[in-house]
Short mmCIF file of C-alpha atoms and ligand atoms in Angstrom, two decimals:
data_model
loop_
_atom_site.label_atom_id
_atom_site.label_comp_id
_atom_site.label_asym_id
_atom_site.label_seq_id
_atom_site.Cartn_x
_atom_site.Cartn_y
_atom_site.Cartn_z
CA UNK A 234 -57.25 17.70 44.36
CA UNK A 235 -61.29 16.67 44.08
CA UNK A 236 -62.90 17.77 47.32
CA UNK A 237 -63.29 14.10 49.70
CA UNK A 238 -66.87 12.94 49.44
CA UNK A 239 -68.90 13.47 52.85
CA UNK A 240 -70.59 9.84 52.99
CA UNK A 241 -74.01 10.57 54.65
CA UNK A 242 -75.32 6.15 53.89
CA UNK A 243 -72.40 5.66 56.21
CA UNK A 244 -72.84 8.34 59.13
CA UNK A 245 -76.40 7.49 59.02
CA UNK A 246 -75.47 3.83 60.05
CA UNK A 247 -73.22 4.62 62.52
CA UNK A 248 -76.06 6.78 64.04
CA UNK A 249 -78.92 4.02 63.43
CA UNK A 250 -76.21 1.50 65.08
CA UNK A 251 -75.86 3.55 67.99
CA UNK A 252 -79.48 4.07 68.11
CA UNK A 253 -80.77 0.77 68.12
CA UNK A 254 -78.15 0.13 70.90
CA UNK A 255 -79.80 2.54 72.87
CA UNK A 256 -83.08 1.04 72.05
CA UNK A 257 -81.93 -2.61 73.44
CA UNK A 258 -80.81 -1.16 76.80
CA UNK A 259 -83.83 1.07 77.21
CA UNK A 260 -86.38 -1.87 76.02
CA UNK A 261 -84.67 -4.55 78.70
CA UNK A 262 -85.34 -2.00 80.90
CA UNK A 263 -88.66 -1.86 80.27
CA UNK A 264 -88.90 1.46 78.47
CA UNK A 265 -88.92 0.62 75.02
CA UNK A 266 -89.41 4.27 73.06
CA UNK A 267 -92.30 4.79 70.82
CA UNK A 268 -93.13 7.23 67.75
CA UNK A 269 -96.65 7.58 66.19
CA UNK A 270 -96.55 8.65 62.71
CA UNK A 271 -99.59 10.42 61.43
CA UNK A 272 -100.12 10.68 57.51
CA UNK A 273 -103.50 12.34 56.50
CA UNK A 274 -105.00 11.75 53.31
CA UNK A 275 -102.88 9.66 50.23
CA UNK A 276 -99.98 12.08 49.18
CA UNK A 277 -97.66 9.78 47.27
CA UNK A 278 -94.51 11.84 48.11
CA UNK A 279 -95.62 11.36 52.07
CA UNK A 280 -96.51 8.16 51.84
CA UNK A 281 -93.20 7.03 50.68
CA UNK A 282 -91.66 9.13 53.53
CA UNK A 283 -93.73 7.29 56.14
CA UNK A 284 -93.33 3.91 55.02
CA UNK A 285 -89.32 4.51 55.02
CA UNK A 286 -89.81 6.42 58.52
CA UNK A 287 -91.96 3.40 60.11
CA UNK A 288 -89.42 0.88 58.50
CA UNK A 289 -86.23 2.80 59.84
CA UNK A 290 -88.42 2.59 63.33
CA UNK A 291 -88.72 -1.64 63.04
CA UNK A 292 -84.67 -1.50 62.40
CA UNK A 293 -83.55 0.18 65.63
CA UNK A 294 -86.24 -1.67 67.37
CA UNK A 295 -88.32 1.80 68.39
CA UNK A 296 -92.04 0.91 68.63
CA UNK A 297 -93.94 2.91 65.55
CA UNK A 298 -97.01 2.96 64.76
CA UNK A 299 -99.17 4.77 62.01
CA UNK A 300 -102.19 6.79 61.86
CA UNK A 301 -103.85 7.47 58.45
CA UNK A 302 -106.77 10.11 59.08
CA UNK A 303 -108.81 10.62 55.87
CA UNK A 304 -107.99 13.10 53.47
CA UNK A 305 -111.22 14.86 54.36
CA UNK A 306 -110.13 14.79 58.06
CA UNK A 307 -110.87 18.49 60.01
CA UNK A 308 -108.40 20.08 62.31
CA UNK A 309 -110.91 19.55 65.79
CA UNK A 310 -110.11 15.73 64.41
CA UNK A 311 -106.59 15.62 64.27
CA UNK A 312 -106.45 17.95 67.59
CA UNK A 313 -108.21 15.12 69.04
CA UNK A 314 -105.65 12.11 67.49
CA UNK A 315 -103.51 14.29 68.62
CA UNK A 316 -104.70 14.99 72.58
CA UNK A 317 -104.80 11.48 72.86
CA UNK A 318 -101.24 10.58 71.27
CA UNK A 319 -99.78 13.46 73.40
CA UNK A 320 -101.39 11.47 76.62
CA UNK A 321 -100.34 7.82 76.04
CA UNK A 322 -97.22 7.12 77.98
CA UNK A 323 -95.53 4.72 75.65
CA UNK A 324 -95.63 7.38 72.68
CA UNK A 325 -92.29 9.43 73.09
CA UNK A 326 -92.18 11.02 69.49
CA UNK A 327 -95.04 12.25 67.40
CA UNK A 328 -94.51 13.51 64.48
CA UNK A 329 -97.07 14.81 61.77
CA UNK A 330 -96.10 14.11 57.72
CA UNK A 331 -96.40 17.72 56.15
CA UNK A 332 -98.15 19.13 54.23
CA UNK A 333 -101.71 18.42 55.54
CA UNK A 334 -104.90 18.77 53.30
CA UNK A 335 -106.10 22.52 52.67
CA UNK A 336 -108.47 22.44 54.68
CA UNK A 337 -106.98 21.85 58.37
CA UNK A 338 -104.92 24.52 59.73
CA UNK A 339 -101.53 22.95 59.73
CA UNK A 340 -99.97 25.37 62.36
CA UNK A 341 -102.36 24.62 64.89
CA UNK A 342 -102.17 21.07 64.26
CA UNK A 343 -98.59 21.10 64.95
CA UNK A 344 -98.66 23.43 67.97
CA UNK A 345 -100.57 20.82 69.73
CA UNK A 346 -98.13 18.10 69.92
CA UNK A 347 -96.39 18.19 73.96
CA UNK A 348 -93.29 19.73 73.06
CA UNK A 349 -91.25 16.83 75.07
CA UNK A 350 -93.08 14.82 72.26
CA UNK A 351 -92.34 17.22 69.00
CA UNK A 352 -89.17 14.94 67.42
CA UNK A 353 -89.24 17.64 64.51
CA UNK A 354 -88.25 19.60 66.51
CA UNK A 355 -90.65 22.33 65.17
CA UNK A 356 -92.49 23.85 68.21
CA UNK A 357 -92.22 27.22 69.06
CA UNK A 358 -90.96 25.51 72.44
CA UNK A 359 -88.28 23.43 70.71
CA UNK A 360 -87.14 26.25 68.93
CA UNK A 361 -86.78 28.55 71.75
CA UNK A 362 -84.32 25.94 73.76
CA UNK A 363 -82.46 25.98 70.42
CA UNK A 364 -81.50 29.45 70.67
CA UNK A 365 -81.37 29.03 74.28
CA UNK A 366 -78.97 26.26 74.42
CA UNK A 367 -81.52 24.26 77.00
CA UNK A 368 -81.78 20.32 76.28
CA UNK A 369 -84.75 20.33 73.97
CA UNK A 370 -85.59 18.18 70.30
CA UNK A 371 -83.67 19.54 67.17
CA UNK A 372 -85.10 19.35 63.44
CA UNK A 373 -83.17 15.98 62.21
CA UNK A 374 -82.05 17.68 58.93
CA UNK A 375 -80.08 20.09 60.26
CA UNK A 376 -79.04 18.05 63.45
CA UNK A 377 -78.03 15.69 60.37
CA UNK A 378 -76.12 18.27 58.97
CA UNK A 379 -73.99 18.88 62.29
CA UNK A 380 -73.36 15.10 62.81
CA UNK A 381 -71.78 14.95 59.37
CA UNK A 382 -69.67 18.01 60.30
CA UNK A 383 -68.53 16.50 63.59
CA UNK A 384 -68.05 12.91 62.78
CA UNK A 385 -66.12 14.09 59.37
CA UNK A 386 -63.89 16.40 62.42
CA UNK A 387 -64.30 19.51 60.43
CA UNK A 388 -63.77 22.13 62.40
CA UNK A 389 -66.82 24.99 63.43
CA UNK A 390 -65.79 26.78 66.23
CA UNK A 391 -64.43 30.53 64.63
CA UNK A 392 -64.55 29.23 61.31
CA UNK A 393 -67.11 31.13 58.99
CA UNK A 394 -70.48 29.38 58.48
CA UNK A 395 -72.37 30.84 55.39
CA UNK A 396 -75.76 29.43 55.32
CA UNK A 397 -77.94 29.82 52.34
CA UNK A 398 -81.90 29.71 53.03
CA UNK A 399 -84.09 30.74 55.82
CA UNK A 400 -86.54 28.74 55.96
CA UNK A 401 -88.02 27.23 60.04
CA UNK A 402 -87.08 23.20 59.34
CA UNK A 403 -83.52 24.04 57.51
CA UNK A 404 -81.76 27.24 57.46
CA UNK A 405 -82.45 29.17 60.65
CA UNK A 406 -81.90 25.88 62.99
CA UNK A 407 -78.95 24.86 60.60
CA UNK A 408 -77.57 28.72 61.38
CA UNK A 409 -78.61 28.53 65.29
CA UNK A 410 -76.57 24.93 65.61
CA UNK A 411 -73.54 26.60 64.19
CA UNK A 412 -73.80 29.67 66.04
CA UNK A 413 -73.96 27.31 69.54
CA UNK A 414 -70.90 25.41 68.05
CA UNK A 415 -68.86 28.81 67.54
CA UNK A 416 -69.60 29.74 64.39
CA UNK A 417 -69.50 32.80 62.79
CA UNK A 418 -72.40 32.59 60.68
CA UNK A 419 -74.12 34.48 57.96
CA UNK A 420 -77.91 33.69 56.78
CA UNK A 421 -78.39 34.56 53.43
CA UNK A 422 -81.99 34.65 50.98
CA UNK A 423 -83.47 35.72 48.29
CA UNK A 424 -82.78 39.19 48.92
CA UNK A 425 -79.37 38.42 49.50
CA UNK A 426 -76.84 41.44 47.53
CA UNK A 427 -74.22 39.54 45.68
CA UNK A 428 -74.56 36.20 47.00
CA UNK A 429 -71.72 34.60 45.57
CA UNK A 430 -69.26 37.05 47.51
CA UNK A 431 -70.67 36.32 50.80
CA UNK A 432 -70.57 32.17 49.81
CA UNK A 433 -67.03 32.91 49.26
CA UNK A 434 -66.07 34.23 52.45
CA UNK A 435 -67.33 30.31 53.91
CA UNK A 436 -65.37 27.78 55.51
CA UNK A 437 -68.40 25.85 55.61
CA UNK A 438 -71.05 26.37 53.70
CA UNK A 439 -74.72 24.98 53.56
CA UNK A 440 -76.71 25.41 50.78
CA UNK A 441 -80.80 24.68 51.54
CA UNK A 442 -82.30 26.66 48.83
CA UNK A 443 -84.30 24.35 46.45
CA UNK A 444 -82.54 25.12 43.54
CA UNK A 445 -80.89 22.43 41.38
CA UNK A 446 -77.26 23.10 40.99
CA UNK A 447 -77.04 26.77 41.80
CA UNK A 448 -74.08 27.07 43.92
CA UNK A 449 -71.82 26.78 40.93
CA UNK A 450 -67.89 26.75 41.37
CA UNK A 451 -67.49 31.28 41.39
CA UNK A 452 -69.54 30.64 45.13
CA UNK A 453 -67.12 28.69 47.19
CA UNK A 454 -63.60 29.26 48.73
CA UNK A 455 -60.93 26.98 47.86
CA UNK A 456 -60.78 24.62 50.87
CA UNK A 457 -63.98 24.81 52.01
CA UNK A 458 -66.53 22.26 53.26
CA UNK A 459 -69.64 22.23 51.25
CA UNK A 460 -72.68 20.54 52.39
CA UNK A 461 -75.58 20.38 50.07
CA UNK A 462 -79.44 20.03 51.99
CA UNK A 463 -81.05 20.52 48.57
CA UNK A 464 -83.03 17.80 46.93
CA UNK A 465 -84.46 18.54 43.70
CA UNK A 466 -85.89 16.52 40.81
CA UNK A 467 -84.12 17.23 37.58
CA UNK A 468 -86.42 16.12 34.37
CA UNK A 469 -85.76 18.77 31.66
CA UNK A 470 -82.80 17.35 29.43
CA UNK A 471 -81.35 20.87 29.00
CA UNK A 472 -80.75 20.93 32.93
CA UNK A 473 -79.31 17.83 33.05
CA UNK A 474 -76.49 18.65 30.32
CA UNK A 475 -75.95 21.81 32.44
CA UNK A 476 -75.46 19.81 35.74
CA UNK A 477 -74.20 16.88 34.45
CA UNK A 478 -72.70 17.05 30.94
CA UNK A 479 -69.63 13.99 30.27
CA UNK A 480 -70.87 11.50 33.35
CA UNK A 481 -71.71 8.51 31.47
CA UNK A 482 -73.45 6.78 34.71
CA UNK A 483 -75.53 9.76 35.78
CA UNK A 484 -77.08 9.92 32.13
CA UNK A 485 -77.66 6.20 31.97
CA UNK A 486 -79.78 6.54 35.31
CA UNK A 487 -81.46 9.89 33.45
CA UNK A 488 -82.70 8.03 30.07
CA UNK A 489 -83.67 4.82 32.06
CA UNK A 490 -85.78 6.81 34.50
CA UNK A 491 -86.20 10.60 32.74
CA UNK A 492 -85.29 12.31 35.66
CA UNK A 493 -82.13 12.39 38.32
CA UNK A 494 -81.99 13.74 41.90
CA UNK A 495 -79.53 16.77 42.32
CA UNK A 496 -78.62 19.05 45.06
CA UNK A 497 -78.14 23.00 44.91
CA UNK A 498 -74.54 22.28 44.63
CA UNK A 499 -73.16 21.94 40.75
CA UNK A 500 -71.40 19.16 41.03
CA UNK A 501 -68.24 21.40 39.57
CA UNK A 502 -67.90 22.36 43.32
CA UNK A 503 -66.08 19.19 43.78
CA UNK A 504 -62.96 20.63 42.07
CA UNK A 505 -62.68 23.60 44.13
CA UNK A 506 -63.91 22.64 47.86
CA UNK A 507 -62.22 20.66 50.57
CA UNK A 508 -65.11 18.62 51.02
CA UNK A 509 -68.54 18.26 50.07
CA UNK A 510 -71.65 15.91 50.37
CA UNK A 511 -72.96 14.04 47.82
CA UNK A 512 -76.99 14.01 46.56
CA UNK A 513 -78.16 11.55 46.90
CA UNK A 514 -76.06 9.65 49.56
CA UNK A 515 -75.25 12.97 51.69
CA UNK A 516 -77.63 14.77 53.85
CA UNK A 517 -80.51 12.42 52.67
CA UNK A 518 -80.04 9.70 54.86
CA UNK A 519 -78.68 11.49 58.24
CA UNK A 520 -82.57 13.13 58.30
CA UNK A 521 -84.35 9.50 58.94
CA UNK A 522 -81.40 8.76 61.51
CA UNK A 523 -82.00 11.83 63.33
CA UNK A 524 -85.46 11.31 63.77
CA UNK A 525 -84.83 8.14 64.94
CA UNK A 526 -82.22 9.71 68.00
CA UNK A 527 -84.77 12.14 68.71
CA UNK A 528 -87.58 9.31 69.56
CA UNK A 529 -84.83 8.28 71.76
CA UNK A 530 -83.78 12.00 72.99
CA UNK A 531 -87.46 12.48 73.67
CA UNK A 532 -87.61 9.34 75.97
CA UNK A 533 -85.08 9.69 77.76
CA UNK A 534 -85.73 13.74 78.25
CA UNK A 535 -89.27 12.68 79.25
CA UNK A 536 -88.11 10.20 82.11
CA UNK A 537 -85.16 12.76 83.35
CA UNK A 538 -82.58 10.76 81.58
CA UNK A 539 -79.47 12.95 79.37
CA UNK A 540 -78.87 12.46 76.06
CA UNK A 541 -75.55 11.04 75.05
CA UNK A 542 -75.19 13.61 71.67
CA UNK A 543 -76.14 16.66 70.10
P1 NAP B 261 -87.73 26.59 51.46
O1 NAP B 261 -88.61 26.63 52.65
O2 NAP B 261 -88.30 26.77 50.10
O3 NAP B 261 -86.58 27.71 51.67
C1 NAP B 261 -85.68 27.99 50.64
C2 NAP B 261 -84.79 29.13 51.09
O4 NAP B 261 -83.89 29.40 50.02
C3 NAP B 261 -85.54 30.42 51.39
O5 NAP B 261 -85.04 31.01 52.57
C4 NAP B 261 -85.26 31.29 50.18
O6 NAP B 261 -85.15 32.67 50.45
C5 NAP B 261 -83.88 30.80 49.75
N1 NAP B 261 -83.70 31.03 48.34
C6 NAP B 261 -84.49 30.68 47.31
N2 NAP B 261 -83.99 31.11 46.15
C7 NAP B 261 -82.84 31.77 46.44
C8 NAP B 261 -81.88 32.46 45.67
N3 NAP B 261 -81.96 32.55 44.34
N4 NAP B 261 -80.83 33.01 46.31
C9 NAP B 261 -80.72 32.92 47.66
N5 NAP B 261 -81.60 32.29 48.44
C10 NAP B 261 -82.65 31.72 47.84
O7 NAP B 261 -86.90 25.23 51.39
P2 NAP B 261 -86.43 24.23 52.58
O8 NAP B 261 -87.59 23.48 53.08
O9 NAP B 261 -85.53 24.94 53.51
O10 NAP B 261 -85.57 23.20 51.71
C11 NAP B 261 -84.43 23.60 51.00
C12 NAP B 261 -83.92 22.43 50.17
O11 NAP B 261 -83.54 21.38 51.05
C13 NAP B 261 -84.96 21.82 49.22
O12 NAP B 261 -84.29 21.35 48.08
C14 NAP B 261 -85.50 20.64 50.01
O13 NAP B 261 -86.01 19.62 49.18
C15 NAP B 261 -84.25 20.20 50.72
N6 NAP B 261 -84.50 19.44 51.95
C16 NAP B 261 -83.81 18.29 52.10
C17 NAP B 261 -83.97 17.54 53.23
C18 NAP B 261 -83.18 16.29 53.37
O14 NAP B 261 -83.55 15.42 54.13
N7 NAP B 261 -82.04 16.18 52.68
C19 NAP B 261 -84.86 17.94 54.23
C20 NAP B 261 -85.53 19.15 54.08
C21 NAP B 261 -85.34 19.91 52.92
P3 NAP B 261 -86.41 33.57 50.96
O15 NAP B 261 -86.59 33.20 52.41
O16 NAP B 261 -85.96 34.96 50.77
O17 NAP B 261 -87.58 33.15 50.11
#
């Protein structure tokens, strides 16, 4: 039986619902949450990311607002936009579009955003009540991740979690979530000995690698849950047979625009797992959702109030 398709466009708008729901009650109570998004210079790639981040923000009714330094900006510059975002009440997220020109240092930029503002999640500080299990901000792309997990009622605690990737804004939070919901997990790299072995010892596996297609079918346990964080632009026409040989709508998409959007999952994997996440459509839109409950996580952490998930 093909493995049941993990709709992330839907989770995502059950999320942004309950969001904006949260907004209304906060707002008529005269504590409307705010996020300041600052974009340096004119990346293209960023500048789409803003514009959808600042339009998701209008939608749930959080207050947004964008900065857009000049590409020559210096890092005693952005320290500064940063001081004074950090000090203004009615900003409860900040978050800061990666990456930043060559010449500011990006990790000092990003260590001075107040941690009870950081709604990546990414400060040392943030990280730390991660593995500590304190109330603190999560990276949205892995919180994503879990919300798909838990709203599809897959089950995580003492199944066997086999993330693949390492890197700070994916695989070690993805790994740290899972280990807090009872996981047993496994991290796997580069470096990794026989990496399709360990994948096949997963009940769940996540696969945040940057590599189009590579967890073929010989990786995955019948049965399992695979969720696929990759997002990588396909343009040679070799790859694309490879990946995507036979599916008449895929290749219509490919010669109209000469390139497709694939995951690190083959899309073979369907055949063989219980259930698996789609690219795009899958872990895609839960990230912009997430960011969106953090702004709200963050305001309500900042006055005292709880969170109501994750
Ligand atoms: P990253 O920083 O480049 O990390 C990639 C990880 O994959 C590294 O830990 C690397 O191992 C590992 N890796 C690379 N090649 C491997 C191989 N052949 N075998 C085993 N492991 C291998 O990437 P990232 O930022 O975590 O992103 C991963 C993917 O997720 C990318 O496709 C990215 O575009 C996507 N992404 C999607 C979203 C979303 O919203 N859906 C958000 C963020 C990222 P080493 O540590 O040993 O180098």
């Amino acid at each position: 039986m093909p493995a049941k398709i993990l709709d992330g466009t839907s989770i995502a708008s059950d999320i942004r619902r309950e969001v904006a729901s949260d907004v209304k009650a906060m707002a008529a109570a005269g504590m409307r949450p705010g996020l300041a998004v600052l974009l340096v210079g004119h990346n293209p790639a960023s500048e789409i990311y803003v514009r959808g981040k600042v339009k998701a923000c209008e939608e749930v009714g959080i207050y947004g607002e964008q900065h857009s330094p000049s590409e020559s900006s210096t890092t005693a510059e952005l320290l500064a936009l940063i001081e004074t975002l950090n000090r203004r009440n009615e900003i409860d997220g900040i978050l800061v579009q990666l990456p930043l020109p060559p010449q500011v240092d990006s990790k000092k930029v990003l260590l001075a955003v107040d941690p009870a503002k950081d709604v990546d999640g990414f400060h040392p500080m943030n990280v730390g009540y991660l593995s500590t299990q304190r109330p603190g901000l999560v990276p949205c792309t892995p919180a994503g991740v879990m919300e798909i997990l838990q709203r599809s009622h897959i089950p995580i605690a003492g199944q066997d979690a086999v993330v693949v990737g390492r890197s700070d804004i994916v695989g070690k939070p993805a790994a740290m979530l899972l280990l807090n919901a009872n996981a047993t997990v496994t991290v796997c790299h580069s470096k990794t000995r026989d990496l399709p072995a360990v994948c096949r010892r997963a009940d769940i596996l996540i696969a945040a690698i940057g590599r189009a297609g590579m967890i073929t079918r010989d990786f995955v346990k019948p049965g399992a849950t695979v969720i696929d964080v990759g997002m990588n632009k396909v343009t040679d026409p070799a790859e694309f047979q490879r990946l995507f040989a036979g599916n008449a709508k895929r290749e219509q998409t490919f010669h109209a625009k000469g390139s497709t959007l694939v995951g690190d999952v083959h899309p073979e994997v369907a055949e063989v797992a219980a259930a698996l996440t789609p690219v795009p459509g899958g872990v895609g839109p839960l990230t912009i959702a997430m960011l969106m409950f953090n702004t709200v996580k963050a305001a309500k952490l900042r006055r005292g109030q709880v969170a109501t998930a994750s």
